[in-house]
Structures are given as structure tokens and as C-alpha cells.
Short mmCIF file of C-alpha atoms in Angstrom, two decimals:
data_model
loop_
_atom_site.label_atom_id
_atom_site.label_comp_id
_atom_site.label_asym_id
_atom_site.label_seq_id
_atom_site.Cartn_x
_atom_site.Cartn_y
_atom_site.Cartn_z
CA MET A 1 0.00 0.00 0.00
CA VAL A 2 1.32 3.37 -0.94
CA GLU A 3 1.31 5.76 1.99
CA PRO A 4 -0.22 9.17 1.34
CA ARG A 5 2.25 12.01 0.89
CA VAL A 6 2.43 14.42 3.80
CA ALA A 7 3.44 17.95 3.04
CA SER A 8 6.31 19.28 5.09
CA THR A 9 5.67 21.79 7.80
CA ALA A 10 7.53 24.45 5.81
CA ALA A 11 5.38 23.76 2.77
CA VAL A 12 2.16 23.92 4.79
CA ARG A 13 3.22 27.24 6.30
CA SER A 14 4.18 28.67 2.92
CA GLY A 15 1.02 27.39 1.27
CA GLY A 16 2.92 25.49 -1.42
CA GLU A 17 4.58 22.21 -2.28
CA PRO A 18 7.58 20.87 -0.36
CA GLY A 19 10.74 22.81 -1.25
CA ARG A 20 8.86 25.55 -3.07
CA GLY A 21 9.41 28.17 -0.31
CA PRO A 22 13.22 28.39 -0.62
CA ALA A 23 13.01 28.05 -4.38
CA ALA A 24 10.50 30.87 -4.63
CA LEU A 25 12.66 33.08 -2.43
CA ALA A 26 15.73 32.33 -4.52
CA GLY A 27 13.78 33.17 -7.65
CA PHE A 28 12.72 36.47 -6.15
CA PHE A 29 16.34 37.36 -5.42
CA ARG A 30 17.34 36.45 -8.98
CA ARG A 31 14.55 38.53 -10.51
CA PHE A 32 15.35 41.52 -8.32
CA GLY A 33 18.93 41.51 -9.58
CA SER A 34 22.25 41.94 -7.84
CA ARG A 35 22.53 45.58 -8.92
CA SER A 36 19.24 46.36 -7.23
CA TRP A 37 20.46 44.82 -3.99
CA ILE A 38 23.63 46.89 -4.22
CA ALA A 39 21.42 49.94 -4.70
CA VAL A 40 19.44 49.03 -1.59
CA GLY A 41 22.69 48.66 0.34
CA VAL A 42 23.94 52.09 -0.76
CA ILE A 43 20.64 53.70 0.21
CA ALA A 44 20.70 51.98 3.59
CA ALA A 45 24.28 53.18 4.16
CA ALA A 46 23.29 56.76 3.33
CA VAL A 47 20.31 56.64 5.69
CA ALA A 48 22.52 55.25 8.45
CA ALA A 49 25.14 57.95 7.84
CA GLY A 50 22.48 60.63 7.93
CA LEU A 51 20.91 59.45 11.17
CA ALA A 52 23.87 58.02 13.07
CA PRO A 53 25.03 60.04 16.09
CA THR A 54 28.50 61.47 15.55
CA PRO A 55 30.32 62.97 18.55
CA ALA A 56 31.14 66.61 17.78
CA SER A 57 34.53 66.27 19.47
CA TRP A 58 35.47 63.36 17.19
CA VAL A 59 34.36 65.26 14.08
CA GLU A 60 36.26 68.35 15.23
CA HIS A 61 39.60 66.70 15.97
CA ALA A 62 39.68 63.69 13.63
CA TYR A 63 37.82 65.04 10.61
CA SER A 64 37.59 68.85 10.49
CA ARG A 65 41.11 69.57 11.80
CA GLN A 66 42.91 66.57 10.33
CA TRP A 67 41.50 64.52 7.47
CA TYR A 68 39.43 67.25 5.86
CA LEU A 69 42.16 69.91 5.85
CA ALA A 70 44.71 67.43 4.48
CA TRP A 71 42.29 66.54 1.70
CA GLN A 72 41.33 70.18 1.06
CA ASN A 73 44.98 71.18 0.67
CA LEU A 74 45.23 68.63 -2.15
CA VAL A 75 41.91 69.17 -3.91
CA THR A 76 41.44 72.96 -3.89
CA PRO A 77 44.84 73.84 -5.43
CA VAL A 78 44.17 71.33 -8.21
CA SER A 79 40.62 72.50 -8.90
CA SER A 80 41.90 76.11 -8.86
CA LEU A 81 44.13 75.31 -11.84
CA VAL A 82 41.00 75.08 -13.98
CA GLY A 83 39.53 78.43 -14.96
CA PHE A 84 35.94 77.24 -15.09
CA SER A 85 33.62 75.72 -12.52
CA LEU A 86 33.90 71.95 -12.44
CA LEU A 87 30.33 71.86 -11.18
CA ASP A 88 29.02 73.10 -14.53
CA PRO A 89 30.08 70.14 -16.74
CA ALA A 90 29.42 67.70 -13.90
CA ALA A 91 25.84 68.95 -13.55
CA VAL A 92 25.25 68.77 -17.31
CA ILE A 93 26.69 65.25 -17.51
CA GLY A 94 24.65 64.17 -14.50
CA VAL A 95 21.35 65.47 -15.87
CA LEU A 96 22.00 63.97 -19.30
CA GLY A 97 23.16 60.69 -17.78
CA ILE A 98 20.11 60.24 -15.54
CA GLY A 99 17.72 61.39 -18.25
CA GLY A 100 19.35 59.14 -20.83
CA GLY A 101 19.35 56.21 -18.44
CA TRP A 102 15.61 56.57 -17.84
CA TRP A 103 14.91 56.89 -21.57
CA TRP A 104 16.98 53.81 -22.42
CA GLY A 105 15.62 51.78 -19.52
CA LEU A 106 11.99 52.45 -20.42
CA ARG A 107 12.70 51.89 -24.12
CA ARG A 108 14.14 48.44 -23.39
CA ALA A 109 11.24 47.48 -21.16
CA GLY A 110 8.54 45.21 -22.55
CA ALA A 111 5.35 46.48 -24.04
CA THR A 112 3.09 45.41 -21.19
CA TRP A 113 2.06 47.72 -18.37
CA ARG A 114 3.56 45.30 -15.82
CA GLU A 115 6.97 45.26 -17.50
CA ARG A 116 7.09 49.05 -17.80
CA THR A 117 6.07 49.47 -14.17
CA ALA A 118 8.81 47.08 -13.08
CA ALA A 119 11.36 48.96 -15.21
CA ALA A 120 10.26 52.30 -13.74
CA ALA A 121 10.58 50.88 -10.22
CA ARG A 122 14.12 49.67 -10.92
CA LEU A 123 15.10 53.01 -12.44
CA THR A 124 13.67 54.86 -9.45
CA LEU A 125 15.65 52.64 -7.11
CA HIS A 126 18.87 53.13 -9.06
CA THR A 127 18.36 56.90 -9.24
CA ALA A 128 17.85 56.96 -5.47
CA ALA A 129 21.04 54.92 -5.08
CA VAL A 130 23.00 57.44 -7.16
CA SER A 131 21.66 60.24 -4.94
CA ALA A 132 22.59 58.23 -1.84
CA ALA A 133 26.11 57.63 -3.16
CA LEU A 134 26.52 61.36 -3.83
CA TYR A 135 25.39 62.07 -0.28
CA LEU A 136 28.02 59.69 1.11
CA VAL A 137 30.70 61.38 -1.02
CA PHE A 138 29.41 64.77 0.14
CA LEU A 139 29.77 63.76 3.79
CA ALA A 140 33.28 62.45 3.26
CA MET A 141 34.48 65.40 1.18
CA TRP A 142 33.05 68.27 3.24
CA GLY A 143 29.61 67.65 4.74
CA LEU A 144 30.74 66.24 8.09
CA ASN A 145 31.88 69.76 8.96
CA TYR A 146 28.24 70.48 9.81
CA ARG A 147 28.71 68.18 12.81
CA ARG A 148 31.87 69.73 14.26
CA GLU A 149 32.01 71.62 17.55
CA PRO A 150 30.45 75.09 17.36
CA LEU A 151 32.66 78.15 17.45
CA THR A 152 30.96 79.25 20.65
CA ALA A 153 32.67 76.32 22.40
CA LYS A 154 36.12 77.35 21.15
CA LEU A 155 36.08 81.13 21.53
CA ASP A 156 35.84 83.41 24.53
CA TYR A 157 32.11 83.56 23.92
CA ASP A 158 29.75 84.83 26.60
CA ALA A 159 26.02 85.04 25.87
CA SER A 160 25.61 87.58 28.67
CA ARG A 161 27.37 90.12 26.43
CA ILE A 162 24.38 90.03 24.08
CA SER A 163 21.99 92.84 24.92
CA SER A 164 20.04 95.63 23.26
CA ALA A 165 22.63 98.11 24.47
CA SER A 166 25.59 96.15 23.08
CA LEU A 167 23.76 95.67 19.77
CA ALA A 168 23.09 99.40 19.46
CA ALA A 169 26.69 100.19 20.41
CA LEU A 170 28.18 97.83 17.80
CA ALA A 171 25.71 99.07 15.17
CA GLY A 172 26.85 102.61 15.88
CA GLU A 173 30.46 101.44 15.69
CA SER A 174 29.76 99.94 12.26
CA VAL A 175 28.46 103.29 11.01
CA ASP A 176 31.55 105.08 12.36
CA ARG A 177 33.80 102.53 10.68
CA LEU A 178 32.02 102.91 7.34
CA ASN A 179 32.31 106.68 7.51
CA ALA A 180 36.04 106.47 8.33
CA LEU A 181 36.89 103.78 5.78
CA HIS A 182 34.88 105.02 2.79
CA ALA A 183 37.50 107.47 1.52
CA PRO A 184 40.54 105.19 2.06
CA ALA A 185 38.73 102.23 0.48
CA HIS A 186 37.47 104.08 -2.57
CA GLY A 187 40.70 106.05 -2.90
CA ALA A 188 43.00 103.03 -2.81
CA GLY A 189 42.61 102.40 -6.52
CA PRO A 190 40.29 100.09 -8.44
CA TRP A 191 38.43 97.52 -6.40
CA PRO A 192 40.02 94.08 -6.79
CA ALA A 193 38.58 91.72 -9.36
CA PHE A 194 37.70 88.25 -8.17
CA GLU A 195 40.90 86.84 -9.63
CA ASP A 196 42.98 89.36 -7.64
CA LEU A 197 41.52 88.48 -4.25
CA PRO A 198 43.53 85.30 -3.54
CA GLU A 199 46.73 87.34 -3.50
CA ARG A 200 45.15 90.21 -1.55
CA LEU A 201 43.30 88.21 1.11
CA ALA A 202 45.29 84.98 1.43
CA PRO A 203 47.63 86.27 4.21
CA ALA A 204 44.65 87.38 6.31
CA PHE A 205 42.92 84.05 5.60
CA ASP A 206 45.95 82.15 6.87
CA ARG A 207 46.34 84.37 9.94
CA VAL A 208 42.73 84.05 11.04
CA GLN A 209 42.73 80.26 10.67
CA ARG A 210 45.86 79.88 12.77
CA ARG A 211 44.44 82.18 15.45
CA LEU A 212 41.33 79.98 15.54
CA GLY A 213 43.43 76.88 16.18
CA ALA A 214 44.14 75.43 12.74
CA ILE A 215 47.47 73.60 12.63
CA ARG A 216 47.18 73.08 8.88
CA PRO A 217 45.31 76.09 7.39
CA ALA A 218 43.05 75.56 4.41
CA ALA A 219 44.29 76.63 1.00
CA ALA A 220 42.66 79.68 -0.55
CA GLY A 221 40.59 78.84 -3.61
CA ARG A 222 40.24 80.66 -6.91
CA PRO A 223 36.82 82.38 -7.14
CA LYS A 224 35.11 81.13 -10.29
CA ALA A 225 32.25 82.24 -12.47
CA THR A 226 29.57 79.67 -13.18
CA LEU A 227 26.75 78.95 -15.60
CA LEU A 228 24.50 79.33 -12.56
CA THR A 229 25.09 83.11 -12.45
CA ALA A 230 21.73 83.89 -14.05
CA TYR A 231 20.01 81.72 -11.45
CA PHE A 232 22.10 83.24 -8.64
CA ARG A 233 21.01 86.74 -9.69
CA ARG A 234 17.32 85.82 -9.80
CA ALA A 235 17.49 83.88 -6.52
CA GLY A 236 19.50 86.52 -4.65
CA ILE A 237 22.45 84.14 -4.11
CA ASN A 238 25.92 85.66 -3.93
CA GLY A 239 28.02 82.52 -4.03
CA MET A 240 28.43 78.91 -2.99
CA LEU A 241 30.98 76.22 -2.30
CA ASN A 242 31.09 73.17 -4.52
CA PRO A 243 31.64 70.47 -1.86
CA PHE A 244 32.77 67.85 -4.36
CA SER A 245 35.70 69.72 -5.92
CA LEU A 246 36.09 72.21 -3.03
CA GLU A 247 35.93 75.24 -5.30
CA VAL A 248 34.32 78.64 -4.73
CA LEU A 249 31.60 79.79 -7.13
CA VAL A 250 30.61 83.46 -7.18
CA ASN A 251 27.81 85.58 -8.56
CA GLY A 252 29.61 87.81 -11.04
CA THR A 253 26.97 90.54 -10.71
CA VAL A 254 27.81 91.46 -7.09
CA LEU A 255 29.18 94.98 -6.72
CA PRO A 256 32.95 95.56 -6.47
CA PHE A 257 32.84 96.51 -2.78
CA GLU A 258 30.92 93.30 -1.98
CA ARG A 259 33.57 91.02 -3.46
CA PRO A 260 36.09 90.82 -0.58
CA PHE A 261 33.55 89.75 2.02
CA LEU A 262 31.82 87.35 -0.39
CA VAL A 263 35.10 85.56 -1.12
CA ALA A 264 36.10 85.58 2.56
CA HIS A 265 32.74 84.03 3.49
CA GLU A 266 33.13 81.24 0.93
CA TRP A 267 36.74 80.67 1.94
CA SER A 268 35.49 80.18 5.49
CA HIS A 269 33.40 77.30 4.15
CA LEU A 270 36.57 76.00 2.48
CA ALA A 271 38.25 76.11 5.90
CA GLY A 272 35.56 73.77 7.23
CA TYR A 273 33.14 76.25 8.81
CA ALA A 274 29.96 74.86 7.31
CA ASN A 275 27.49 76.74 9.51
CA GLU A 276 26.48 79.96 7.74
CA SER A 277 26.72 82.18 10.81
CA GLU A 278 30.20 80.84 11.59
CA ALA A 279 31.31 81.29 7.97
CA SER A 280 30.10 84.89 8.06
CA PHE A 281 31.84 85.49 11.39
CA VAL A 282 35.15 84.05 10.16
CA GLY A 283 34.70 85.92 6.86
CA VAL A 284 34.36 89.17 8.79
CA LEU A 285 37.54 88.42 10.74
CA ILE A 286 39.40 87.68 7.49
CA CYS A 287 38.35 90.99 5.96
CA LEU A 288 39.06 92.98 9.12
CA ALA A 289 42.57 91.52 9.14
CA GLY A 290 43.06 92.70 5.55
CA ASP A 291 43.45 96.05 3.81
CA ALA A 292 41.13 99.08 3.86
CA GLN A 293 38.98 97.82 0.99
CA SER A 294 38.49 94.44 2.63
CA ARG A 295 37.60 96.03 5.96
CA TYR A 296 35.13 98.37 4.30
CA SER A 297 33.49 95.39 2.58
CA ALA A 298 33.13 93.63 5.93
CA TRP A 299 31.57 96.65 7.64
CA LEU A 300 29.09 97.07 4.77
CA TYR A 301 27.90 93.54 5.49
CA LEU A 302 27.99 93.98 9.26
CA SER A 303 26.12 97.26 9.38
CA SER A 304 23.09 95.78 7.61
CA GLN A 305 23.13 92.67 9.79
CA LEU A 306 23.35 94.70 13.00
CA VAL A 307 20.95 97.53 12.24
CA ARG A 308 18.16 95.27 11.00
CA HIS A 309 17.82 93.83 14.53
CA LEU A 310 17.37 97.24 16.17
CA PRO A 311 14.00 98.74 17.17
CA PRO A 312 12.74 101.22 14.51
CA ASP A 313 13.53 104.35 16.53
CA VAL A 314 17.07 103.21 17.38
CA ARG A 315 17.61 102.04 13.80
CA GLU A 316 16.64 105.47 12.48
CA ARG A 317 18.97 107.19 14.92
CA VAL A 318 21.90 104.95 13.97
CA TRP A 319 21.35 105.34 10.23
CA ALA A 320 21.15 109.11 10.66
CA GLY A 321 24.88 109.14 11.41
CA LEU A 322 25.79 107.43 8.13
CA ALA A 323 27.66 109.61 5.63
CA ASP A 324 26.53 110.00 2.02
CA GLY A 325 29.28 107.79 0.57
CA PRO A 326 28.57 104.55 2.43
CA ARG A 327 24.85 105.31 2.27
CA ALA A 328 25.06 105.33 -1.53
CA ASP A 329 26.95 102.01 -1.49
CA LEU A 330 24.32 100.37 0.74
CA ARG A 331 21.57 101.67 -1.54
CA ALA A 332 23.37 100.20 -4.55
CA ILE A 333 23.51 96.82 -2.81
CA ALA A 334 19.80 97.03 -1.98
CA ALA A 335 19.01 97.90 -5.61
CA ARG A 336 20.97 94.87 -6.81
CA LEU A 337 19.14 92.58 -4.43
CA ARG A 338 15.80 93.91 -5.67
CA GLU A 339 16.64 92.43 -9.07
CA ALA A 340 15.97 88.99 -7.60
CA VAL A 341 12.71 87.39 -8.72
CA PRO A 342 10.59 86.93 -5.56
CA VAL A 343 9.20 83.51 -6.46
CA VAL A 344 12.67 82.21 -7.39
CA ARG A 345 14.19 83.66 -4.24
CA ARG A 346 11.51 82.16 -1.99
CA SER A 347 11.88 78.78 -3.69
CA ALA A 348 15.68 78.86 -3.32
CA SER A 349 15.33 79.84 0.34
CA ARG A 350 12.95 76.95 1.04
CA VAL A 351 15.24 74.44 -0.65
CA TYR A 352 18.31 75.71 1.20
CA ASP A 353 16.43 75.78 4.49
CA ARG A 354 15.57 72.09 4.06
CA TYR A 355 19.14 71.31 3.07
CA LEU A 356 20.51 72.98 6.22
CA ARG A 357 18.01 71.26 8.49
CA ALA A 358 18.82 67.90 6.86
CA ASN A 359 22.45 68.55 7.79
CA ARG A 360 21.52 69.14 11.45
CA VAL A 361 21.45 72.95 11.35
CA GLU A 362 18.35 73.38 13.49
CA ALA A 363 17.88 77.07 12.70
CA GLY A 364 17.85 76.38 8.96
CA ILE A 365 18.30 79.46 6.80
CA ALA A 366 17.79 81.63 9.89
CA SER A 367 21.33 80.60 10.90
CA TYR A 368 22.61 83.43 8.68
CA GLY A 369 21.31 85.93 11.23
CA LEU A 370 22.98 84.18 14.17
CA VAL A 371 26.26 85.85 13.18
CA VAL A 372 25.07 88.81 15.27
CA ASP A 373 25.11 86.61 18.39
CA LEU A 374 28.67 85.52 17.62
CA LEU A 375 29.74 89.11 17.08
CA LEU A 376 28.21 90.42 20.29
CA GLY A 377 29.19 87.39 22.36
CA THR A 378 32.88 87.83 21.49
CA ASP A 379 33.02 91.64 21.25
CA GLY A 380 36.01 93.03 23.13
CA THR A 381 37.73 89.64 23.46
CA PRO A 382 41.20 88.72 22.15
CA VAL A 383 39.56 87.44 18.97
CA TRP A 384 38.58 91.00 18.19
CA ARG A 385 41.70 92.67 19.53
CA GLU A 386 44.12 90.40 17.68
CA LEU A 387 42.19 89.65 14.51
CA ALA A 388 39.79 92.52 13.92
CA ALA A 389 42.53 95.10 14.42
CA PRO A 390 43.30 96.75 11.09
CA ILE A 391 46.87 96.75 9.81
CA ASP A 392 48.58 100.09 10.40
CA ALA A 393 48.34 102.18 7.25
CA PRO A 394 47.40 105.76 6.33
CA GLY A 395 43.70 106.35 6.84
CA ASP A 396 43.19 103.33 9.09
CA VAL A 397 40.99 103.62 12.15
CA ARG A 398 41.86 102.37 15.63
CA PRO A 399 41.24 98.69 16.54
CA LEU A 400 38.07 97.72 18.30
CA PRO A 401 38.51 98.09 22.07
#
């Protein structure tokens, strides 16, 4: 008598014949494809890198002060040898590559709806994997600087120095500095072109970094024009750092007296100060350690940042002391900024705000304004006395007290 076949426990649980469960699973893995599993792994690694806790002290001492600066001193001098932005061809190739990959992938898919849906799902997964891989490269090349120790932990910073009175006093000081520096700055000859600034500002850049504790200062980068200039102008963007080739991109339409501070701000990013308020603070120190034109550029930026936080009556009183020369320069800057297209500017601000928050900058785009806290919290300290003191030259004003 033939005994009846009894399905195995595994088969009963899987609802199929004996041995079909493992075979079905193996078939699923084969159909999914090894490349898709690699893509899943890359995405998982990017998610883990984005969410994993990273001690700020480790990032500061192992990455920002060691590995990153060693890498930056290799990459930036090489990328500066090229007269054009490396981001421009890379962006074009990337867009064409992804677009072409989608077109070819859908073209090769079968004619049925199911086959096309499966192809679209694979392409979506692979596109996400490319984005994840770029994020991992971004973190390694520069992005981990967002997680370093804040400057407030390394400077003689005291939040109790921040008050309405100290804000009004420094705002008034900025007006006095603009009035005193306008003639020396405008009378020193033509304002430097972007390509002249590395030679003019590099010594101050090196000095400020060393004073802030850098053993190996970052290399100054060549400011470069970009195909994004038209977008920058409409979005109200003055410049950016390309984190992949560690090069500085600038909006060529900024006014001549804006150039020194713009370059100093972007160089601060090159030095590993990813936070916008810290980059502005270090950029101010770089300019104040430079010549009269650089210092004037810094005070133009500072005066607007300081005065905008004052009550209306105090603001009016402070601005009343501004001479006609610097007043005309500030009006020219305001007129340039009005050329931005509001909808483009708002869209760019939203995107950048999300980018900053994704990189653990809780204040988002509002972090730009936090430079005022850094300025007031360190006012009168050795950072100011040793770095913000102008170099002795005819027409210079006295150092900050």
C-alpha cells in the first residue's frame, strides 16, 4: 500500500509544495537583480550615515582639523588650476546621464504595463542609489563639517554680552567705521577683481585660521564664475561652495565693494566652517585683518546685519549718522538685491532651508542671522583685539577696544 504524501511543515506554512518556499525566495532574489540589492545597500548606508550620532569632538579633531584639511589642501589647489567651474560640466553630464538612463531603460522594457512598471521601479531605485552615493561622497568630502564643535565652544564667547545696548553700540560702531573707511577704500585704486583676491586676502585668511586653532590652514581657492550666475542673480544668491571639488563659485553681478567679504565668506566654508553664521563670522575676521577695501566690505555687510535687529527708533537714529558715501553704497547693494525674482528667491530659500536642516542645522536658513550673536558674544575679546585690528596704514581707524 502506498502511503499518502504528507506535506512538510515548511510547505504547509508557505502554502505550497515541499521545497517551493526556498526556491521561490531564490527566484525572487534572482529577478530583483544583484545591482538592485547593491542599490538598496547604498541607500541603507546613506540613511545610516544621515541618522547616526557622531560625537562633535570626534568630528572636530579627527575630521575637520585633520582629514578634511589634508584633503582640502590637495583638492582645492588642483581645482583652482581650472579656470571654469567643475560643477558646470558635472551637472550637465549628471542630468544627461540620468535622463538618458531613464529613456533607455523604459525603451528596453517590454510592451506590457507590468513590464514598464517594473522597469520604472528599478530606475527609481537606481536613481535613489546614485543620490545616496553622492550624499556619502558629500559627507566624506566636506559635509561632516556640519557636525563639528560650534565656534561658541572654542572662543571666549559669553552670551551675557548680548543685549540691546551692546547691539546698538556695535551698530553705531559699524556706522563710524564705514564713515572712516569710505575714503581710504574708494581712494586706494580700483576695487580688486575676483581673480585678484587670492593674492590680496590669502595672508589674512591664513592668519585668522591659525588664530582659531588650525594647525594646517586651508588653501585659498580661486573664485570662479559659473553657468548658474543667471540663477544666482534671480534667486539673490551671492556665491556657494562646490563640496565635491572644493571650489568657490561666485555671482559675477555682485558689486565691487561686496567682493572681498563674499570671497572671505566662501573661503570660510573651504576652511571647514559649514554653519552659515560661523562662515560669516570668520569671513568678517578675514576681511578685518586685511586692507582698507576688505575692511570696508566687511563693515558694509555687518552694518546691515546689526541695524536690522534694532527697534525702529534706534535704527533710524543709527542710520542718521551714516555719511553720504557709504549710504550710496548700501543703496546700490539694496538695488541689486531687488533684481531677484521673488518667487525664485523664496523657492531657493525653502530648498536651502531644508538642506541645512537635513544637515543638522536646526535654525535652517535663519542661521545666517545668528552671526550677530557671535559678534556680540565675542566683542572686546582677544579674537577682536588680535584679529579685527586693522593693519597700520594711512587712513586706518583704531582697533576695536
